[in-house]
Each structure stands twice: as structure tokens, then as C-alpha cells.
PDB file of C-alpha atoms in Angstrom:
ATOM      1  CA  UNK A  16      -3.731  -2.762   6.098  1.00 51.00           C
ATOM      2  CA  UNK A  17      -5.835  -3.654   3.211  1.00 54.00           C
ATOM      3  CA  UNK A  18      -8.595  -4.773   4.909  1.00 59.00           C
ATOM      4  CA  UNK A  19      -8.776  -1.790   7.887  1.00 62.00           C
ATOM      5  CA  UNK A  20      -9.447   0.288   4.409  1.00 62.00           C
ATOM      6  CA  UNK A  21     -12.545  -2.365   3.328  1.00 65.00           C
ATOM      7  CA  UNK A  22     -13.528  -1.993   6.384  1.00 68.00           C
ATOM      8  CA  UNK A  23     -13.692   1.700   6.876  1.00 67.00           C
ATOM      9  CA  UNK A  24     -15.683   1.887   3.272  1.00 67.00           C
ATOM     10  CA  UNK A  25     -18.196  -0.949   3.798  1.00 70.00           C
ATOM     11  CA  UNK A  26     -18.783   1.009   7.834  1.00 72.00           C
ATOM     12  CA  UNK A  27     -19.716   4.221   5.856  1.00 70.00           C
ATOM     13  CA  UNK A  28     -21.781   2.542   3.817  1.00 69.00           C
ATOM     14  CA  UNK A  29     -23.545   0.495   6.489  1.00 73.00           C
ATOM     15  CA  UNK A  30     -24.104   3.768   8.696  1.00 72.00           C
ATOM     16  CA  UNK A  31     -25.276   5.571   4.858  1.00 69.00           C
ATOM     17  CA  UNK A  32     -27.871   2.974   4.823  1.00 69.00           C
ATOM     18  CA  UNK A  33     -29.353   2.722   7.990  1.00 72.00           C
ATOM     19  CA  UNK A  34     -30.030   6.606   8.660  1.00 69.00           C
ATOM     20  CA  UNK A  35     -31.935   6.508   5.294  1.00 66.00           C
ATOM     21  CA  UNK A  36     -31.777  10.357   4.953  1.00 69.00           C
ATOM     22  CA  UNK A  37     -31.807  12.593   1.874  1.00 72.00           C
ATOM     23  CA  UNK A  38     -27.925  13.945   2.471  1.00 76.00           C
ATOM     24  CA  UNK A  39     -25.444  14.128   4.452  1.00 78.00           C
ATOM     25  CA  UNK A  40     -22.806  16.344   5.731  1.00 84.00           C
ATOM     26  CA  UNK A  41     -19.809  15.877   8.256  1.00 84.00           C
ATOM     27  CA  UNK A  42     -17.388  18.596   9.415  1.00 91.00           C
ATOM     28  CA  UNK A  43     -14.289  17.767  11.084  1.00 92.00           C
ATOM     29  CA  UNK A  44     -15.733  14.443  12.173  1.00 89.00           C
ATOM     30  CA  UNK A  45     -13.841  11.581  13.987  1.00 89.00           C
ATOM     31  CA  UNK A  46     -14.343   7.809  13.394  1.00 83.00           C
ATOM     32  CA  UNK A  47     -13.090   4.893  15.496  1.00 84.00           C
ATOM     33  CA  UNK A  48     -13.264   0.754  14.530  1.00 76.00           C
ATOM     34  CA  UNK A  49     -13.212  -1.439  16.870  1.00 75.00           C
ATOM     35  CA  UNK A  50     -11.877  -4.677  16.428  1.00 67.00           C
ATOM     36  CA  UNK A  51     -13.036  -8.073  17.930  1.00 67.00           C
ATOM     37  CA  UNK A  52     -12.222  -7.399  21.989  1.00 60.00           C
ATOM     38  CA  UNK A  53      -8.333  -8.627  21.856  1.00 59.00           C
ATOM     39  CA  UNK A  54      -6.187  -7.576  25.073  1.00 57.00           C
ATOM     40  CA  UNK A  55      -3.971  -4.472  24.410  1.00 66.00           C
ATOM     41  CA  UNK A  56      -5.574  -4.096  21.148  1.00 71.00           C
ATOM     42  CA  UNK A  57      -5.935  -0.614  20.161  1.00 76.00           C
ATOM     43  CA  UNK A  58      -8.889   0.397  18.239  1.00 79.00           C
ATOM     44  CA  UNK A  59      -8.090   2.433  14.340  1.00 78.00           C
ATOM     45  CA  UNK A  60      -9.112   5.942  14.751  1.00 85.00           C
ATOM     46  CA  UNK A  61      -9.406   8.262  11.658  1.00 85.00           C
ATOM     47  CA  UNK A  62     -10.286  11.602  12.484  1.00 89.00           C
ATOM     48  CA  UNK A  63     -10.324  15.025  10.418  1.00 91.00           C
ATOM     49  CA  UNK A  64     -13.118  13.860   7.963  1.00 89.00           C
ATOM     50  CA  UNK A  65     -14.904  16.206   6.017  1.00 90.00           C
ATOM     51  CA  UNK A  66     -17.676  14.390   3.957  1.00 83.00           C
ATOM     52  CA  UNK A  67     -20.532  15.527   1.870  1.00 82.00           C
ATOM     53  CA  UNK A  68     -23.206  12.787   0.181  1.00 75.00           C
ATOM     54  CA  UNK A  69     -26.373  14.486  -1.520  1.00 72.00           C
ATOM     55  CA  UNK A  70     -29.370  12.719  -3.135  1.00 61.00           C
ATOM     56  CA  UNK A  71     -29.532   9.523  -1.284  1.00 62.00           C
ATOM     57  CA  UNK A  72     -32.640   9.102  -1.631  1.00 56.00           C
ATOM     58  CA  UNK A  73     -32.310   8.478  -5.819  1.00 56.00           C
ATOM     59  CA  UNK A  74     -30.771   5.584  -5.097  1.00 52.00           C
ATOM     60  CA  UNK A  75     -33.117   4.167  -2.406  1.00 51.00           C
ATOM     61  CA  UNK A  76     -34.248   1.082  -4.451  1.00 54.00           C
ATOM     62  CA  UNK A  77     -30.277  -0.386  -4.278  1.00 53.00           C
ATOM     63  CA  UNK A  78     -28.986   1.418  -0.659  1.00 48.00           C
ATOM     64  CA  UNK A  79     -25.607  -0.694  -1.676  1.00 52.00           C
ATOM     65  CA  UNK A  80     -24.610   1.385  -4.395  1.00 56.00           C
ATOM     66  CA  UNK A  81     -24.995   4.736  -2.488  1.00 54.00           C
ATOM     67  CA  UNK A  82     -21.235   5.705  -2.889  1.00 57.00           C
ATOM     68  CA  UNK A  83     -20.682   4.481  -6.085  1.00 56.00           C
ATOM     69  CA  UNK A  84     -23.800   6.087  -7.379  1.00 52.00           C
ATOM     70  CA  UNK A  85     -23.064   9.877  -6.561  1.00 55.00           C
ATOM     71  CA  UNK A  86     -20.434  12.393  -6.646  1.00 58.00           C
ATOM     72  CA  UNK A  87     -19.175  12.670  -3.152  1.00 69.00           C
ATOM     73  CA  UNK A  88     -16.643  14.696  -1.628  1.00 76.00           C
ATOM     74  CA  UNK A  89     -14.498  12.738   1.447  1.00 83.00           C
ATOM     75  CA  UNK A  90     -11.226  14.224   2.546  1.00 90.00           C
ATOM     76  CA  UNK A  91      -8.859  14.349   5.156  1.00 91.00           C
ATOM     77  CA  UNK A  92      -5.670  15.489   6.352  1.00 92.00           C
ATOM     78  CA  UNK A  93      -2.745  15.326   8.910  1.00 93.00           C
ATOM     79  CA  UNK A  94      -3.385  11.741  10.016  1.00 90.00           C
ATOM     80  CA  UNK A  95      -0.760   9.503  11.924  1.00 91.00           C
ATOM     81  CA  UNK A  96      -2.842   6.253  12.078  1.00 86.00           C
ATOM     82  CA  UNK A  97      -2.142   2.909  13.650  1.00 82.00           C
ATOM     83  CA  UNK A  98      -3.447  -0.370  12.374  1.00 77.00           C
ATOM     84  CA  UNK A  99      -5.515  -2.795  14.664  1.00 70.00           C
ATOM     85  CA  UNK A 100      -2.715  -5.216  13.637  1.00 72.00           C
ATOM     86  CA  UNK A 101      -0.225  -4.039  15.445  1.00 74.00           C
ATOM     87  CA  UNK A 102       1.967  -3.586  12.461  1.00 78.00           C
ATOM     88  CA  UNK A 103       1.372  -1.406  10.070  1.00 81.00           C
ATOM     89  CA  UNK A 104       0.841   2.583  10.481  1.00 87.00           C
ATOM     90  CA  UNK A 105       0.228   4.854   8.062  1.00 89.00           C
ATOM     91  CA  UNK A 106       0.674   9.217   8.067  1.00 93.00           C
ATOM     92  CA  UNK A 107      -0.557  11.509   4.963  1.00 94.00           C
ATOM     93  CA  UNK A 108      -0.709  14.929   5.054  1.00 94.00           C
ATOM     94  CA  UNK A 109      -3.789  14.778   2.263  1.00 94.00           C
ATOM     95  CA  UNK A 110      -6.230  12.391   1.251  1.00 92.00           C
ATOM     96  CA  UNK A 111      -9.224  12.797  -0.918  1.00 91.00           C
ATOM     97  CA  UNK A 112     -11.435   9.803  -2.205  1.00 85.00           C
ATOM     98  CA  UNK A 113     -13.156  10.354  -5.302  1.00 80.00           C
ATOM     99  CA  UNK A 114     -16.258   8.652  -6.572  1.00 74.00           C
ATOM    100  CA  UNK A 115     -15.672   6.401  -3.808  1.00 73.00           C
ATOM    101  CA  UNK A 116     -13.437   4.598  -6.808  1.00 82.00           C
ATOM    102  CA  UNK A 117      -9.892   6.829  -6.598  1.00 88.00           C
ATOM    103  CA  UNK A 118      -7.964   7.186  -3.406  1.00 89.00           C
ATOM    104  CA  UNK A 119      -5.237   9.989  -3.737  1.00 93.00           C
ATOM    105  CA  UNK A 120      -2.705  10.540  -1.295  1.00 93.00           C
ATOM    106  CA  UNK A 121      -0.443  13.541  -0.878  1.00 95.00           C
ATOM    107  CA  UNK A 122       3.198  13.061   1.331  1.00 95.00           C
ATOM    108  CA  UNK A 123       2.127   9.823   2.451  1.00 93.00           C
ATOM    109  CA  UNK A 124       4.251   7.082   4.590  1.00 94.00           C
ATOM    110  CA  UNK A 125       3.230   3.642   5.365  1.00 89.00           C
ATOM    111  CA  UNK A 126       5.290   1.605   7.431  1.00 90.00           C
ATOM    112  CA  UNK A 127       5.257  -2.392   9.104  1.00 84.00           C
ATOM    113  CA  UNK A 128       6.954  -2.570  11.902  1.00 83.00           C
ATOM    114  CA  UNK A 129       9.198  -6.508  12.475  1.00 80.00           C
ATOM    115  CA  UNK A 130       7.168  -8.771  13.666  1.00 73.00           C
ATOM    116  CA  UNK A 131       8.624 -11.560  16.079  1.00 70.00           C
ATOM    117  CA  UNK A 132       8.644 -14.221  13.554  1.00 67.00           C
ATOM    118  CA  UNK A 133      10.448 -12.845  10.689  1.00 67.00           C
ATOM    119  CA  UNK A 134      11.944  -9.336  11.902  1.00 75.00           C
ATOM    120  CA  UNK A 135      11.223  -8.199   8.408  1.00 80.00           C
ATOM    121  CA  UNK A 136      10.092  -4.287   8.142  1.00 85.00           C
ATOM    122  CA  UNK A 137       9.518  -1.367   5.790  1.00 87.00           C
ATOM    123  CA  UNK A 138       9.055   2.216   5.305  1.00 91.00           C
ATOM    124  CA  UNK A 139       7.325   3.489   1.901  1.00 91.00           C
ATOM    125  CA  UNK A 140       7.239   7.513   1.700  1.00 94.00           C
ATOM    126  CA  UNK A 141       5.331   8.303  -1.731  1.00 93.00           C
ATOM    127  CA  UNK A 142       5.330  12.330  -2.430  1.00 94.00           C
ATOM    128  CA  UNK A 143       1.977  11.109  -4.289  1.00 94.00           C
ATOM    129  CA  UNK A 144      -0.024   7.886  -4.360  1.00 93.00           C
ATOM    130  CA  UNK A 145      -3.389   7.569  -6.245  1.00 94.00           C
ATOM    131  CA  UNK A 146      -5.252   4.401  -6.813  1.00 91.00           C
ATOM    132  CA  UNK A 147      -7.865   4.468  -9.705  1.00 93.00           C
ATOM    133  CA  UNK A 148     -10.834   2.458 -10.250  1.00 90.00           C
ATOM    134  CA  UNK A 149     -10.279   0.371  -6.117  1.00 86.00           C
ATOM    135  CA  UNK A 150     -12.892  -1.834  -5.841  1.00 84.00           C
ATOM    136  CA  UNK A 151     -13.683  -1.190  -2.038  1.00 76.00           C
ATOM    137  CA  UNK A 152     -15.633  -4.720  -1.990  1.00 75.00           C
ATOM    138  CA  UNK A 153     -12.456  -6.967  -2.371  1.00 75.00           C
ATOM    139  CA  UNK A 154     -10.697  -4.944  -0.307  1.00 72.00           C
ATOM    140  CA  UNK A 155     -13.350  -5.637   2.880  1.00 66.00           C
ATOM    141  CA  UNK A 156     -14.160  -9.356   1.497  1.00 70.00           C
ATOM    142  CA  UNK A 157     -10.760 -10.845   0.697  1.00 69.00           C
ATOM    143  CA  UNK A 158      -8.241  -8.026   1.778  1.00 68.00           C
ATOM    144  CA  UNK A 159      -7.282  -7.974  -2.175  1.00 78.00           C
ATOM    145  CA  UNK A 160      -5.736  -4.948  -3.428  1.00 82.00           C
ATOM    146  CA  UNK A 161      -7.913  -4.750  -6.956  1.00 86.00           C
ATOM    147  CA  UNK A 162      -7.758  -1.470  -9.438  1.00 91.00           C
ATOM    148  CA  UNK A 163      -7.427  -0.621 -12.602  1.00 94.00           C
ATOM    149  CA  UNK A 164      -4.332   1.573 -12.436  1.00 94.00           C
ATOM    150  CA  UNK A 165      -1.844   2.659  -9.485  1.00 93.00           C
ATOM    151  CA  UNK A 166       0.720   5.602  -9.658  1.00 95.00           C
ATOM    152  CA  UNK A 167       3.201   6.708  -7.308  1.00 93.00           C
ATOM    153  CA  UNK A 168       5.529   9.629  -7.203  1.00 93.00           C
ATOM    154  CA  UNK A 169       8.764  10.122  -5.760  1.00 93.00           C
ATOM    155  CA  UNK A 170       8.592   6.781  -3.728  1.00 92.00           C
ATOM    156  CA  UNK A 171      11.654   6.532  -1.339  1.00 92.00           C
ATOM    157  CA  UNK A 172      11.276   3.085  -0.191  1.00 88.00           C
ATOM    158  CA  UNK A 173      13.051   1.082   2.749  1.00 89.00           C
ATOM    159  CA  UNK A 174      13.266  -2.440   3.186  1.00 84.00           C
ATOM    160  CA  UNK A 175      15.035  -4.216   5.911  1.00 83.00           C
ATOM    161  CA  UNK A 176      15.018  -7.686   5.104  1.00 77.00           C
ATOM    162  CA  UNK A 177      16.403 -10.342   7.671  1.00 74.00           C
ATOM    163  CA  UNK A 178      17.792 -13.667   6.760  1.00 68.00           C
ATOM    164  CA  UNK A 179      18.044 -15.061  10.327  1.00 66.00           C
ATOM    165  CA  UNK A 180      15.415 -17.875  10.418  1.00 58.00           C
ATOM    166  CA  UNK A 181      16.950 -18.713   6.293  1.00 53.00           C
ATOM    167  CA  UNK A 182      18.392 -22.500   5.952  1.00 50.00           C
ATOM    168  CA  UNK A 183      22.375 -22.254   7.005  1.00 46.00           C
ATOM    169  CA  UNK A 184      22.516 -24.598   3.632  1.00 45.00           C
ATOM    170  CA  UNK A 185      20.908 -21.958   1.369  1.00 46.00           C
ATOM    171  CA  UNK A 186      23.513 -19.674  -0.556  1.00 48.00           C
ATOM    172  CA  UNK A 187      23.512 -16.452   1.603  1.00 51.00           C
ATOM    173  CA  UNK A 188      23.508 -13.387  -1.121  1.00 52.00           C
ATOM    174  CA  UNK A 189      21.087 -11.039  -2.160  1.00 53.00           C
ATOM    175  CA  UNK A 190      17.768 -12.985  -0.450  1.00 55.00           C
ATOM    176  CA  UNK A 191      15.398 -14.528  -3.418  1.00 59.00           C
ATOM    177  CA  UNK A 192      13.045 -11.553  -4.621  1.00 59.00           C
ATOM    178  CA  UNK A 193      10.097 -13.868  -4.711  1.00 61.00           C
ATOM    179  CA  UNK A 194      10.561 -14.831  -0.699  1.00 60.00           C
ATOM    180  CA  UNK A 195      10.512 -10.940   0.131  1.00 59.00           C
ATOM    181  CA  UNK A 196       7.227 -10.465  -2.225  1.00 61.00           C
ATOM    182  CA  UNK A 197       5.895 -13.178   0.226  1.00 58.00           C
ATOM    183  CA  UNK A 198       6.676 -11.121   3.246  1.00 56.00           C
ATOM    184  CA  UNK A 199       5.323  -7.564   2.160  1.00 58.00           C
ATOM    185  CA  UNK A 200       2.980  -7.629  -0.810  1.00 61.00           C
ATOM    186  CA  UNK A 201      -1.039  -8.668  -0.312  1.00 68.00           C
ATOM    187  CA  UNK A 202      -3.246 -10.026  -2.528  1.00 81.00           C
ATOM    188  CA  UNK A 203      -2.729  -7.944  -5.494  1.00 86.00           C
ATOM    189  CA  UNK A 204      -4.808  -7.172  -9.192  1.00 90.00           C
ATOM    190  CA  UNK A 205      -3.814  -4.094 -10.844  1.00 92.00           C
ATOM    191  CA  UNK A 206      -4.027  -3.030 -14.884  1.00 94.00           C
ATOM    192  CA  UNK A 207      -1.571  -0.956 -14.527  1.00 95.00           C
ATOM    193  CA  UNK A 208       1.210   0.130 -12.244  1.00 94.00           C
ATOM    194  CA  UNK A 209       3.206   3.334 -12.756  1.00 94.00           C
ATOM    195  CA  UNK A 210       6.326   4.088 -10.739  1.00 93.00           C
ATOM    196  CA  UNK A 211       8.684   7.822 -10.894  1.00 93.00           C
ATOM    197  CA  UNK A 212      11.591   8.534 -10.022  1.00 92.00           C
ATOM    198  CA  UNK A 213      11.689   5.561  -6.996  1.00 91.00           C
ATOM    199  CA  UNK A 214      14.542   5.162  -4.360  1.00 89.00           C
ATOM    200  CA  UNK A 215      15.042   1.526  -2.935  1.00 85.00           C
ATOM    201  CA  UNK A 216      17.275   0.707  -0.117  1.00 85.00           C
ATOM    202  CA  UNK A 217      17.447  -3.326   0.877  1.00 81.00           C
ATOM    203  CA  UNK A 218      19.271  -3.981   4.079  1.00 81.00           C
ATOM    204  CA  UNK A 219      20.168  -7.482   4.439  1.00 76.00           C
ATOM    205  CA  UNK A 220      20.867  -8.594   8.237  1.00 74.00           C
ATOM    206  CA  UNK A 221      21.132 -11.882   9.538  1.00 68.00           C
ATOM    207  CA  UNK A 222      23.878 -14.365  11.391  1.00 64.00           C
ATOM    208  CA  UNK A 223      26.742 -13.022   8.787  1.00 61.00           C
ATOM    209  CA  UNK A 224      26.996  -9.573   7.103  1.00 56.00           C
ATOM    210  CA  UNK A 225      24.805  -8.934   3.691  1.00 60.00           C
ATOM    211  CA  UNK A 226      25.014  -7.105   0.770  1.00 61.00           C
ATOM    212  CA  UNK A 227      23.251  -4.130   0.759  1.00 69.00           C
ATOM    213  CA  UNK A 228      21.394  -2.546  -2.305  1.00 73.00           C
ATOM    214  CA  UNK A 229      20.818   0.999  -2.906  1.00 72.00           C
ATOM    215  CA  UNK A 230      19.461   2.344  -5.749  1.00 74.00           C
ATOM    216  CA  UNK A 231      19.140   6.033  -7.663  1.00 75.00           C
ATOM    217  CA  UNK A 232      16.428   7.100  -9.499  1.00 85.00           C
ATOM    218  CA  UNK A 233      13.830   4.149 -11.059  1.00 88.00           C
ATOM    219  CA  UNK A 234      11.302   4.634 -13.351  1.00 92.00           C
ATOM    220  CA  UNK A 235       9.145   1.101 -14.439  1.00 92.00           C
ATOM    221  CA  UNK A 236       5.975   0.158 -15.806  1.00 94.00           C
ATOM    222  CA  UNK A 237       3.941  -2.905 -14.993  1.00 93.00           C
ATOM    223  CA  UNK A 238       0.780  -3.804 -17.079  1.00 94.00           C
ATOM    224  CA  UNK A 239      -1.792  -6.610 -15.108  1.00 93.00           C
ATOM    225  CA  UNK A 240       0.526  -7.271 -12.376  1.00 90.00           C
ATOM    226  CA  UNK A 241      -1.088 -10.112  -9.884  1.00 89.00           C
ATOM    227  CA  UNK A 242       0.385 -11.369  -7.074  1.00 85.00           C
ATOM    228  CA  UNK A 243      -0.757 -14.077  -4.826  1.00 82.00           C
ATOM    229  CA  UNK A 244       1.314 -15.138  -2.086  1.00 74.00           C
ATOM    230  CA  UNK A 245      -0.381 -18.222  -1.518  1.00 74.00           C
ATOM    231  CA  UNK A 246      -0.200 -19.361  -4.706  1.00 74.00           C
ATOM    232  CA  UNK A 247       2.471 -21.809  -6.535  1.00 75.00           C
ATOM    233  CA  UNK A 248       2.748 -18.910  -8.924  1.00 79.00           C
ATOM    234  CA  UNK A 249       3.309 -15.649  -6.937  1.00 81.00           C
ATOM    235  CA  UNK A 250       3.745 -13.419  -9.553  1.00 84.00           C
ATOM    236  CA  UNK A 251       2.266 -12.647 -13.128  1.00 87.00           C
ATOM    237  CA  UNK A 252       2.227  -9.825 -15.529  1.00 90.00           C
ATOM    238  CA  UNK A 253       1.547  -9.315 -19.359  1.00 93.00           C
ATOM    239  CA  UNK A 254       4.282  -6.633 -19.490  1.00 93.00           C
ATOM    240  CA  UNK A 255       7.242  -4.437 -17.558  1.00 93.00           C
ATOM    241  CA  UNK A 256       9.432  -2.006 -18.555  1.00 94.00           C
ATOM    242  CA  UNK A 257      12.515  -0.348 -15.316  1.00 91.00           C
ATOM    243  CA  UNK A 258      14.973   2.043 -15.907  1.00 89.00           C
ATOM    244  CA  UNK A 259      17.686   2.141 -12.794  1.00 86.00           C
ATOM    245  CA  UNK A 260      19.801   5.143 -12.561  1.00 85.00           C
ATOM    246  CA  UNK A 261      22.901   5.583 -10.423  1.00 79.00           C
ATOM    247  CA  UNK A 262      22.706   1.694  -9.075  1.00 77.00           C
ATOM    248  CA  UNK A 263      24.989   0.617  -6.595  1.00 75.00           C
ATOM    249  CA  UNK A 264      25.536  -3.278  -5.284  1.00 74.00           C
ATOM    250  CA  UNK A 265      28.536  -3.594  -2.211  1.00 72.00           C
ATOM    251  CA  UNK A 266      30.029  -7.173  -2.090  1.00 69.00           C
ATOM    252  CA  UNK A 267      29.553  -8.365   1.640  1.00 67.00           C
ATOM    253  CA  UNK A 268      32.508  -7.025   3.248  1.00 69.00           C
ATOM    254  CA  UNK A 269      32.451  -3.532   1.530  1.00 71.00           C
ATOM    255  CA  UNK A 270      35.625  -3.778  -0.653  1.00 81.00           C
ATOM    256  CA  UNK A 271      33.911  -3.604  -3.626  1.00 84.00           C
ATOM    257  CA  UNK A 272      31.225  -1.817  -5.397  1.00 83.00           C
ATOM    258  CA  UNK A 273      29.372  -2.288  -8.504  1.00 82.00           C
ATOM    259  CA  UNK A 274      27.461   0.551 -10.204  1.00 84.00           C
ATOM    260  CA  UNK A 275      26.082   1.706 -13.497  1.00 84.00           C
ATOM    261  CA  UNK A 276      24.990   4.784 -14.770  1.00 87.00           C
ATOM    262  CA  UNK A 277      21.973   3.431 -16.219  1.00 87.00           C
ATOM    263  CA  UNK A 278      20.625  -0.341 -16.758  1.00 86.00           C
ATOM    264  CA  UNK A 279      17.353  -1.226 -18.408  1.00 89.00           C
ATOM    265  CA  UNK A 280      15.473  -4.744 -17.828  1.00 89.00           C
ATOM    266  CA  UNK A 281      12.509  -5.485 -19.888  1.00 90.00           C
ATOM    267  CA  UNK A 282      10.052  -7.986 -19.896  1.00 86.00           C
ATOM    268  CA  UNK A 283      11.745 -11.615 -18.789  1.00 73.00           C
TER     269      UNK A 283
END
């Protein structure tokens, strides 16, 4: 997912550079990426683009920095896309980059479908997301999510988490949070991570019945968050800060429920 979004900035920019023209103006344009020729492989298409770029030729000593040297206007809206992966999709109903540095999203969904190795899936629905300060180049190089702050509003967020392919041997409650960080987060460098009044549900399926988690409203904060799933140390941050309201934990069989008002966990 990362990378289809590198790869859609650094093809704008390619296409920028080799028309070599003073501006440019699209109205209710369509793009489409292929990928390398893969059988049944769908191509991404992104259409509904309205983008304005003026003065390009100010900038003609260093064509690279055409985006991030003007003010440029890219939007679109109503888009139901599908990833070349096969897995992920994502729908918003507004997007506008800024700067070619802030991505804002309005009523946007992005969802990964199970794969055949781990069966593990999600659906995020944020009533806002905005990424400051993305750095478009990592993104297309590395597929690393790098900015300097996130925030995301209203998040209702789904994860169904299966614990099938999980060693019989291994204790069977709720699954190990670093082992489901492996599954869905990227490569991830953000300064700052603000979250609003969030809504998790974790369904836990597998060979015997799971507890399920569902929470009320969460607020947290999380100041240089990094996560590298291919590293001994997934997970790092200088600071975090959650409030849970209305949380709710069933026992496995549904006989019992645990819930609290509030609960706060800071730091470690």
C-alpha cells in the first residue's frame, strides 16, 4: 500500500519532468500503473484528479524538486481503489495533497483482505486522516511510512486476527500484540501520532474459541513511534499517553465480562 503511493508521486514527477513545460493543468483526469506483467494482475487506477502546477520552469536547474518547490493544488474524490497486491483497497470520499508534503483524507477506509498464509485481515474507517510533512521518497524507495506528524479522527478500526497456523504449545489468549504489529504495520517513522475518539474490535479465531476485545472511545498520543518488523526490536517510542473508555474483555466462552469505565496506561 505504501509503496503504490511512492509510486504514484515519483510517476508525477517523472511525467513533470519530461514534458518540461511552464505549467500544468489537469481536469478530471484518470491515471493507471501498471505493474510488472503478472497473470490476473490488475493494474491501480486513480481517476478524478484535478491538478494544477505553475512556474515549472523556476525550478528548471533541479527538475527533482518540482513538487516540493511550488504550491500545487492535487485533489480527488469518490475513489474505490484496488491495490496491485491483491490485498489491500482503499475508498475516500476526499483527498487533497498539499505541498506535495500533507496528504488529507476525508471518510476514508482502507482495508487488507486474508491472505492464504495467515488469514489475518482489517478494516480501518478514519472520519479524517492527514499525514504531515510524508516524505514521498521513502515511501517509493523503501515502502517506509516517514512524517513528521499523523492524526486521525474518529477511527473505527477492525481487526480479525487468526491464530490457526500458532504453536498448539503456545498459551492460547489474547494473541501477543507484537506478532499482530508484524502482520499489519509497515515500515514506520513518525514524530508524532495523534489518535480521537478510536473504536477497536479484535476478533480472535482459530482451532478453539478466542477472546474477543472491543473497545469504546480511545484517545492516545505517541511521540517518535518506529516500527520495524524486521527488526529484533519492532517497536520504539520516546513517549505515549491512551485513555480507554467503556472497555470490554469476554473470557473465551462468554460467561464473563470485564469492563471499566475508564483506564489510563502511560509510558511502560
Amino acid at each position: 500500500l505504501n509503496a503504490e503511493l511512492g509510486k504514484l508521486y515519483n510517476t508525477i514527477q517523472t511525467a513533470i519532468t519530461t514534458l518540461n513545460t511552464h505549467s500544468i493543468s489537469l481536469i478530471n483526469a484518470k491515471l493507471i500503473l501498471y505493474s510488472k506483467p503478472i497473470a490476473n494482475k490488475k493494474p491501480l487506477v486513480f481517476s478524478n484528479i484535478y491538478f494544477t502546477l505553475k512556474k515549472l520552469n523556476k525550478e528548471s536547474e533541479d527538475p527533482q524538486n518540482y513538487l516540493n518547490n511550488n504550491n500545487i493544488l492535487f485533489t480527488s474524490a469518490n475513489q474505490d481503489i484496488n491495490f496491485t497486491d491483491g490485498i489491500h483497497k482503499i475508498s475516500f470520499k476526499r483527498l487533497v495533497l498539499q505541498n506535495a508534503k500533507n496528504i488529507i483524507l476525508d471518510s476514508c477506509t482502507i482495508v487488507a483482505l486474508p491472505t492464504r498464509e495467515s488469514k489475518n485481515s482489517f478494516q480501518i474507517h478514519f472520519k479524517k486522516l492527514a499525514l504531515i510533512g510524508v516524505d514521498f521518497k521513502a515511501l517509493y524507495q523503501s515502502n517506509h511510512i516517514k512524517a513528521d506528524s499523523v492524526y486521525c479522527q474518529f477511527p473505527i478500526i477492525d481487526l480479525n486476527f487468526n491464530t490457526s497456523n500458532v504453536d498448539s504449545n503456545v498459551n492460547r489468549g489474547i494473541p501477543d500484540a507484537a506478532k499482530i504489529l508484524k502482520v499489519f504495520a509497515g515500515n514506520i517513522d513518525v514524530g508524532f501520532l495523534g489518535v480521537t475518539n478510536a473504536e477497536i474490535q479484535l476478533k480472535v479465531r482459530g482451532k478453539t474459541r478466542q477472546n474477543n476485545i472491543q473497545t469504546g472511545k480511545i484517545n492516545f498520543e505517541i511521540k517518535n513511534l518506529k516500527i520495524n518488523p524486521d527488526s529484533a526490536k519492532l517497536i520504539s517510542m520516546t513517549s505515549f499517553d491512551m485513555v480507554i473508555k467503556g472497555y470490554q474483555l469476554y473470557n473465551k466462552d462468554s460467561t464473563s465480562v470485564f469492563s471499566f469505565d475508564s483506564v489510563r496506561f502511560a509510558n511502560n
